[in-house]
Coordinates of C-alpha atoms in Angstrom, one line a residue:
M28 CA 111.0 137.8 -51.3
I29 CA 114.2 140.1 -50.8
R30 CA 111.6 143.4 -50.2
L31 CA 109.5 140.8 -47.8
R32 CA 112.5 139.8 -46.1
A33 CA 113.6 143.5 -45.6
L34 CA 110.8 144.5 -44.5
L35 CA 110.5 141.6 -41.9
I36 CA 113.7 143.0 -40.6
K37 CA 112.8 146.1 -40.3
E38 CA 109.6 145.2 -38.4
F39 CA 111.6 143.0 -35.8
I40 CA 114.2 145.7 -35.4
Q41 CA 111.6 148.3 -34.6
M42 CA 110.0 145.7 -32.3
R43 CA 113.3 145.5 -30.3
R44 CA 113.9 149.0 -30.1
D45 CA 110.4 149.5 -28.4
R46 CA 111.3 147.6 -25.2
L47 CA 108.2 148.4 -23.5
T48 CA 106.0 147.1 -25.9
F49 CA 108.2 144.0 -26.5
A50 CA 108.1 142.9 -22.7
M51 CA 104.5 143.6 -22.7
M52 CA 103.8 140.8 -25.9
V53 CA 106.1 138.2 -24.0
G54 CA 105.7 138.9 -20.7
L55 CA 102.0 139.8 -20.4
P56 CA 100.7 136.2 -21.6
I57 CA 103.1 134.6 -19.3
V58 CA 102.2 136.5 -16.2
Q59 CA 98.5 136.4 -16.9
L60 CA 98.6 132.6 -17.3
L61 CA 100.7 132.2 -14.1
V62 CA 98.3 134.9 -11.8
F63 CA 94.8 133.1 -13.0
G64 CA 95.7 129.6 -13.3
F65 CA 96.5 129.7 -9.7
A66 CA 94.3 132.5 -8.5
I67 CA 90.6 131.0 -10.3
N68 CA 89.3 128.5 -7.9
T69 CA 85.6 127.9 -8.2
D70 CA 86.1 125.5 -5.1
V71 CA 85.3 127.9 -2.4
K72 CA 87.0 127.1 0.9
H73 CA 87.8 129.1 3.9
L74 CA 84.8 130.9 4.0
S75 CA 85.4 133.5 7.3
T76 CA 83.2 132.3 9.8
I77 CA 81.8 134.1 13.0
V78 CA 80.1 131.4 15.6
F79 CA 77.7 132.5 18.8
D80 CA 77.6 129.2 20.9
Q81 CA 75.1 129.5 23.5
S82 CA 75.5 126.3 24.8
L83 CA 79.2 126.0 25.9
Q84 CA 79.1 122.2 25.9
Q85 CA 81.2 119.6 24.2
E86 CA 78.3 118.5 21.9
G87 CA 78.1 122.3 20.4
R88 CA 82.5 122.2 20.4
D89 CA 82.3 119.0 18.5
L90 CA 79.9 120.6 15.8
L91 CA 82.1 123.6 15.3
A92 CA 85.0 121.3 14.9
S93 CA 83.2 119.6 12.1
F94 CA 82.7 122.8 10.5
Q95 CA 86.2 124.0 11.0
A96 CA 87.7 120.7 9.7
S97 CA 85.6 120.8 6.2
E98 CA 88.1 123.3 5.6
Y99 CA 84.9 125.2 4.1
F100 CA 84.5 127.5 7.0
T101 CA 87.4 128.9 8.8
I102 CA 86.3 130.5 12.5
K103 CA 87.8 133.6 12.8
Y104 CA 85.5 135.4 15.3
V105 CA 83.2 134.6 18.6
A106 CA 80.4 136.6 19.2
K107 CA 79.1 137.3 22.4
D108 CA 75.1 138.0 21.5
Y109 CA 73.0 137.7 18.1
Q110 CA 73.5 141.2 16.9
E111 CA 77.6 141.0 16.8
V112 CA 76.7 138.1 14.4
T113 CA 74.6 140.7 12.6
A114 CA 76.8 143.5 12.4
A115 CA 79.7 140.8 11.1
V116 CA 77.5 139.3 8.1
E117 CA 76.5 143.0 7.3
S118 CA 79.9 144.4 7.3
G119 CA 81.5 141.5 5.1
K120 CA 84.0 140.7 7.9
A121 CA 82.3 137.1 7.9
K122 CA 80.2 135.3 5.0
V123 CA 78.7 132.9 7.4
G124 CA 77.5 133.1 11.0
I125 CA 76.7 129.7 13.0
I126 CA 74.5 130.1 16.1
I127 CA 74.2 127.1 18.4
P128 CA 71.2 127.6 20.4
P129 CA 71.3 126.9 24.6
D130 CA 69.3 123.6 24.4
Y131 CA 71.4 122.2 22.0
T132 CA 73.3 119.8 24.3
E133 CA 70.2 119.1 26.4
N134 CA 67.9 117.8 22.7
I135 CA 71.0 115.8 21.6
K136 CA 71.2 114.0 25.0
H137 CA 67.4 113.4 25.3
G138 CA 67.0 112.2 21.7
R139 CA 65.1 115.3 20.4
S140 CA 66.3 117.1 16.9
A141 CA 68.6 120.0 17.7
S142 CA 68.4 122.7 15.4
V143 CA 71.6 125.1 14.5
Q144 CA 71.2 128.4 12.5
V145 CA 73.7 128.9 9.9
I146 CA 73.3 132.4 8.4
V147 CA 75.2 132.8 4.8
D148 CA 75.9 135.9 3.1
A149 CA 73.9 135.2 -0.4
S150 CA 74.7 138.7 -2.1
D151 CA 77.8 136.4 -3.0
S152 CA 76.3 133.7 -5.0
M153 CA 78.9 131.3 -5.7
A154 CA 80.1 131.3 -2.2
A155 CA 76.8 130.9 -0.5
S156 CA 76.3 128.3 -2.4
S157 CA 79.1 126.3 -1.6
A158 CA 78.7 127.7 2.3
I159 CA 75.1 126.0 2.2
S160 CA 75.9 122.7 0.3
S161 CA 79.0 122.4 3.0
A162 CA 76.7 123.1 6.1
Q163 CA 73.9 120.4 5.0
L164 CA 76.6 118.1 4.5
I165 CA 78.3 118.5 7.8
G166 CA 74.7 118.3 9.4
Q167 CA 73.9 114.9 7.9
L168 CA 77.5 113.3 8.7
R169 CA 77.2 114.6 12.3
S170 CA 73.2 113.3 12.1
Q171 CA 74.5 109.8 11.0
E172 CA 77.4 109.9 13.9
L173 CA 74.6 110.3 16.3
L174 CA 72.1 108.1 14.8
I175 CA 74.7 105.2 15.0
E176 CA 74.6 105.2 19.0
R177 CA 71.0 106.5 19.3
M178 CA 69.2 103.6 17.7
Q179 CA 71.1 101.0 19.0
G180 CA 68.6 101.9 22.0
A181 CA 65.4 103.0 19.8
S182 CA 64.4 99.2 19.3
G183 CA 62.8 100.3 15.9
K184 CA 61.3 103.5 16.9
Q185 CA 61.0 106.5 14.3
V186 CA 64.2 108.6 15.1
A187 CA 64.3 112.2 14.5
P188 CA 67.6 113.8 13.1
P189 CA 69.9 114.6 15.8
V190 CA 71.2 117.9 14.3
D191 CA 69.0 120.2 12.2
I192 CA 70.9 122.5 10.3
R193 CA 68.5 125.2 9.3
I194 CA 70.1 127.5 6.8
R195 CA 69.1 131.1 6.6
P196 CA 70.9 132.9 2.9
W197 CA 70.2 136.5 3.6
Y198 CA 70.3 139.5 1.1
N199 CA 69.6 137.2 -1.8
P200 CA 67.5 133.9 -0.9
D201 CA 66.4 132.9 -4.3
F202 CA 69.9 133.2 -5.6
I203 CA 68.7 135.7 -8.3
S204 CA 72.0 136.2 -10.8
P205 CA 71.4 139.6 -11.9
F206 CA 71.4 140.6 -8.3
Y207 CA 74.9 139.5 -8.0
M208 CA 76.3 140.4 -11.3
V209 CA 74.4 143.9 -12.4
P210 CA 76.2 145.8 -9.6
G211 CA 79.6 144.2 -10.7
I212 CA 78.8 144.8 -14.0
L213 CA 78.4 148.4 -13.0
G214 CA 82.2 148.5 -11.3
I215 CA 83.5 146.9 -14.6
V216 CA 82.3 149.3 -17.0
L217 CA 83.8 151.9 -15.1
T218 CA 87.0 150.6 -14.7
M219 CA 87.2 149.7 -18.2
T220 CA 86.2 153.3 -19.6
M221 CA 87.9 155.3 -17.0
V222 CA 91.0 153.9 -17.1
M223 CA 91.6 153.3 -21.1
I224 CA 90.4 156.6 -21.7
T225 CA 92.3 158.7 -19.7
S226 CA 95.8 156.1 -19.9
M227 CA 95.8 157.7 -23.7
A228 CA 95.1 161.2 -22.6
I229 CA 98.5 162.8 -22.1
V230 CA 99.8 160.2 -24.6
R231 CA 97.6 161.5 -27.5
E232 CA 99.0 165.0 -26.4
R233 CA 102.6 164.0 -26.9
E234 CA 102.1 162.0 -30.5
R235 CA 99.7 164.8 -31.7
G236 CA 102.0 167.7 -30.6
T237 CA 99.9 169.6 -28.4
L238 CA 101.4 168.7 -25.3
E239 CA 104.2 171.6 -26.3
Q240 CA 101.0 174.1 -26.1
L241 CA 100.2 172.7 -22.6
I242 CA 104.0 173.0 -21.7
V243 CA 104.6 176.5 -22.2
T244 CA 101.1 177.4 -20.1
P245 CA 101.5 178.8 -16.9
M246 CA 99.6 175.7 -15.7
K247 CA 101.3 173.6 -13.1
S248 CA 101.2 169.9 -13.2
H249 CA 98.8 169.0 -10.8
E250 CA 96.6 171.6 -12.8
L251 CA 97.0 169.4 -15.8
M252 CA 96.2 166.0 -13.8
L253 CA 93.2 167.2 -12.7
G254 CA 92.2 169.0 -15.9
K255 CA 92.6 165.4 -17.6
I256 CA 90.3 163.7 -14.6
I257 CA 87.7 166.2 -14.0
P258 CA 85.8 166.1 -17.3
Y259 CA 85.3 161.9 -17.0
I260 CA 84.1 162.3 -14.0
F261 CA 80.5 163.4 -15.2
V262 CA 81.1 160.9 -17.6
G263 CA 81.2 158.2 -15.0
Y264 CA 78.0 159.6 -13.3
V265 CA 76.3 158.9 -16.5
Q266 CA 77.4 155.5 -16.9
A267 CA 76.4 154.5 -13.3
T268 CA 73.2 156.1 -13.5
L269 CA 72.4 154.3 -16.5
A270 CA 73.5 150.9 -15.3
L271 CA 71.6 151.3 -12.1
V272 CA 68.3 152.4 -14.0
V273 CA 68.7 149.6 -16.6
G274 CA 69.2 147.3 -13.7
A275 CA 66.5 148.3 -11.6
L276 CA 63.9 148.1 -14.7
V277 CA 65.1 145.6 -16.7
F278 CA 66.6 143.1 -14.0
D279 CA 64.4 144.2 -11.2
V280 CA 67.7 145.0 -8.8
P281 CA 66.3 146.3 -5.3
M282 CA 68.1 149.5 -3.9
R283 CA 68.0 148.5 0.1
G284 CA 70.9 151.8 0.6
S285 CA 71.1 155.2 0.5
I286 CA 71.2 156.3 -3.1
G287 CA 73.0 159.5 -2.3
L288 CA 75.7 157.5 -0.5
L289 CA 76.2 154.9 -3.2
Y290 CA 76.9 158.3 -5.8
G291 CA 79.3 159.9 -3.2
L292 CA 81.1 156.8 -2.8
T293 CA 81.1 156.2 -6.6
T294 CA 82.9 159.2 -7.2
L295 CA 85.9 158.1 -4.9
F296 CA 85.9 154.9 -7.1
I297 CA 85.6 157.0 -10.4
I298 CA 88.6 159.5 -9.2
A299 CA 90.7 156.1 -8.3
S300 CA 90.0 154.7 -11.8
L301 CA 91.0 157.7 -13.7
S302 CA 94.2 158.5 -11.3
L303 CA 94.9 154.9 -12.4
G304 CA 94.5 155.8 -15.8
V305 CA 96.4 159.1 -15.9
L306 CA 99.7 157.1 -14.0
I307 CA 99.6 154.8 -17.1
S308 CA 99.6 157.7 -19.4
T309 CA 102.5 159.2 -17.4
V310 CA 104.6 156.2 -18.0
T311 CA 104.0 155.0 -21.6
K312 CA 104.8 157.0 -25.0
T313 CA 102.3 155.6 -27.5
Q314 CA 98.8 155.0 -27.3
M315 CA 99.3 151.4 -28.3
Q316 CA 101.1 150.7 -25.4
A317 CA 98.9 152.8 -23.0
M318 CA 96.2 150.5 -24.2
Q319 CA 98.2 147.4 -23.7
M320 CA 98.8 148.1 -20.0
S321 CA 95.4 149.5 -19.6
F322 CA 94.5 145.8 -20.6
F323 CA 96.9 144.6 -18.2
V324 CA 95.5 146.4 -15.3
F325 CA 91.5 145.3 -16.8
L326 CA 92.2 141.6 -17.0
P327 CA 93.2 141.3 -13.2
S328 CA 90.5 143.7 -12.5
V329 CA 88.0 141.2 -13.4
L330 CA 89.2 138.1 -12.5
L331 CA 91.1 139.2 -9.1
S332 CA 88.6 141.7 -7.4
G333 CA 85.6 139.2 -6.8
F334 CA 83.6 140.0 -9.6
M335 CA 83.1 136.8 -11.2
F336 CA 85.1 134.4 -8.6
P337 CA 84.9 134.3 -4.7
R338 CA 88.1 135.8 -3.3
E339 CA 87.8 133.5 -0.6
A340 CA 88.8 130.5 -3.0
M341 CA 92.0 132.4 -4.1
P342 CA 95.3 131.5 -2.5
Q343 CA 96.6 134.0 0.1
L344 CA 99.1 135.7 -2.7
F345 CA 96.6 136.1 -5.0
Y346 CA 93.8 137.2 -2.1
Q347 CA 96.3 140.0 -1.2
L348 CA 97.1 141.0 -4.9
G349 CA 93.4 141.9 -5.0
H350 CA 93.8 144.8 -2.6
L351 CA 96.2 146.8 -5.2
L352 CA 92.9 147.1 -7.3
P353 CA 90.1 150.0 -6.4
L354 CA 87.5 147.7 -8.1
T355 CA 87.6 145.2 -5.0
F356 CA 86.6 147.8 -2.7
Y357 CA 84.4 149.1 -4.9
L358 CA 82.5 146.0 -5.4
E359 CA 82.1 145.2 -1.6
I360 CA 80.8 149.0 -1.6
L361 CA 78.3 148.3 -4.4
R362 CA 76.9 144.9 -3.2
G363 CA 76.9 146.2 0.6
I364 CA 74.6 149.4 -0.5
V365 CA 72.6 147.6 -2.8
L366 CA 71.9 144.2 -1.7
K367 CA 72.3 144.6 1.9
G368 CA 71.4 148.3 2.6
I369 CA 74.4 148.8 4.9
G370 CA 75.4 152.6 5.8
I371 CA 78.8 154.3 5.6
N372 CA 79.6 152.7 9.3
F373 CA 80.2 149.2 7.6
L374 CA 82.2 150.9 4.6
W375 CA 84.8 153.2 6.5
S376 CA 87.7 150.5 5.6
Q377 CA 86.8 150.4 2.0
V378 CA 86.5 154.4 1.8
F379 CA 89.8 154.7 3.7
A380 CA 91.4 152.3 0.7
L381 CA 90.0 154.0 -2.1
I382 CA 91.2 157.7 -0.4
V383 CA 94.9 156.1 0.0
Y384 CA 94.8 154.3 -4.0
I385 CA 93.4 158.4 -5.1
L386 CA 96.3 159.7 -3.3
V387 CA 99.0 157.5 -3.9
A388 CA 98.5 157.2 -7.7
L389 CA 97.8 161.1 -8.4
S390 CA 100.9 161.8 -6.3
I391 CA 103.0 159.6 -8.6
S392 CA 101.6 160.8 -11.7
I393 CA 102.2 164.4 -10.9
V394 CA 106.1 163.4 -10.2
K395 CA 106.6 161.3 -13.1
F396 CA 104.9 164.1 -15.5
Q397 CA 107.4 167.0 -15.9
K398 CA 106.3 170.0 -17.7
K399 CA 109.0 169.5 -20.4
I400 CA 109.0 167.4 -23.2
A401 CA 110.4 163.9 -22.4

């Protein structure tokens, strides 16, 4: 017992001296519980919505007010034509498009069924399911309100539903789960391997003592950073190719967009992930610390990027935190190209975000990595 007590005391002293590891062991569970406890919510509300109201009458405004009051739809855009609705849904600016026909008010007043088209971006199956069920319920409630007035003079006649909500789920109308999950899994695999591998690159050199040999070479700091990144870009290409081939052959995942564009933008995401891994490598001292910090990045990437849970259901703080993760933008690129078939004209904001992420992460890494033994 004396020997065991001495060993325990020694381990606790060592743990206290390694402040970074101790802080991650204590703080990491608390932070993750708080972040994920507030952020993860499967009840998707406040879906960004674009409206094309061709009737411009009070009845149409009352219907839109019902959508807005439900809290499941947030009307952010008002379109001037059908093409504007299509562009907003394709680009991802809007998850839902509501189109009220010009004869909506006339049909309501004359006792005919008035159709309203609701376009839903079904590439995100969880958000789409919430939107469809909510839209149908709103149509039913609005119909009941109008039927109460109409049936008073109907004298037993069969009455058509006043409001006919016609749902059009785009991109994945059958809600096939692999169509939604497989592109996301590709992003998760690349994040996990790229960040984890490179996060231990410089630390491994330091622990093995080979960092001294690199320091005495005439290479500059940015050249060392690039030397650690470039080989793994080809590894990322292999992983992406395997994932796309398996997704197409096994799960019949469609490829509606340009495969060349997908590979080009995948390069940006791979470099962004590698840059993040190198940044972790420059601020940690041991491989264990590097691995722990990699998991600290990996779990938020899974839960806050929109891979498993719709980002629209998150509180605003955690929705904005998702913008700090390169996977958030890459998932929009993946699902946009694979499922929607959109081009670069709809993806400029995501591309710009990845480029900024790369420049910032690499710049900080180069500054922190000094060509000397720390």
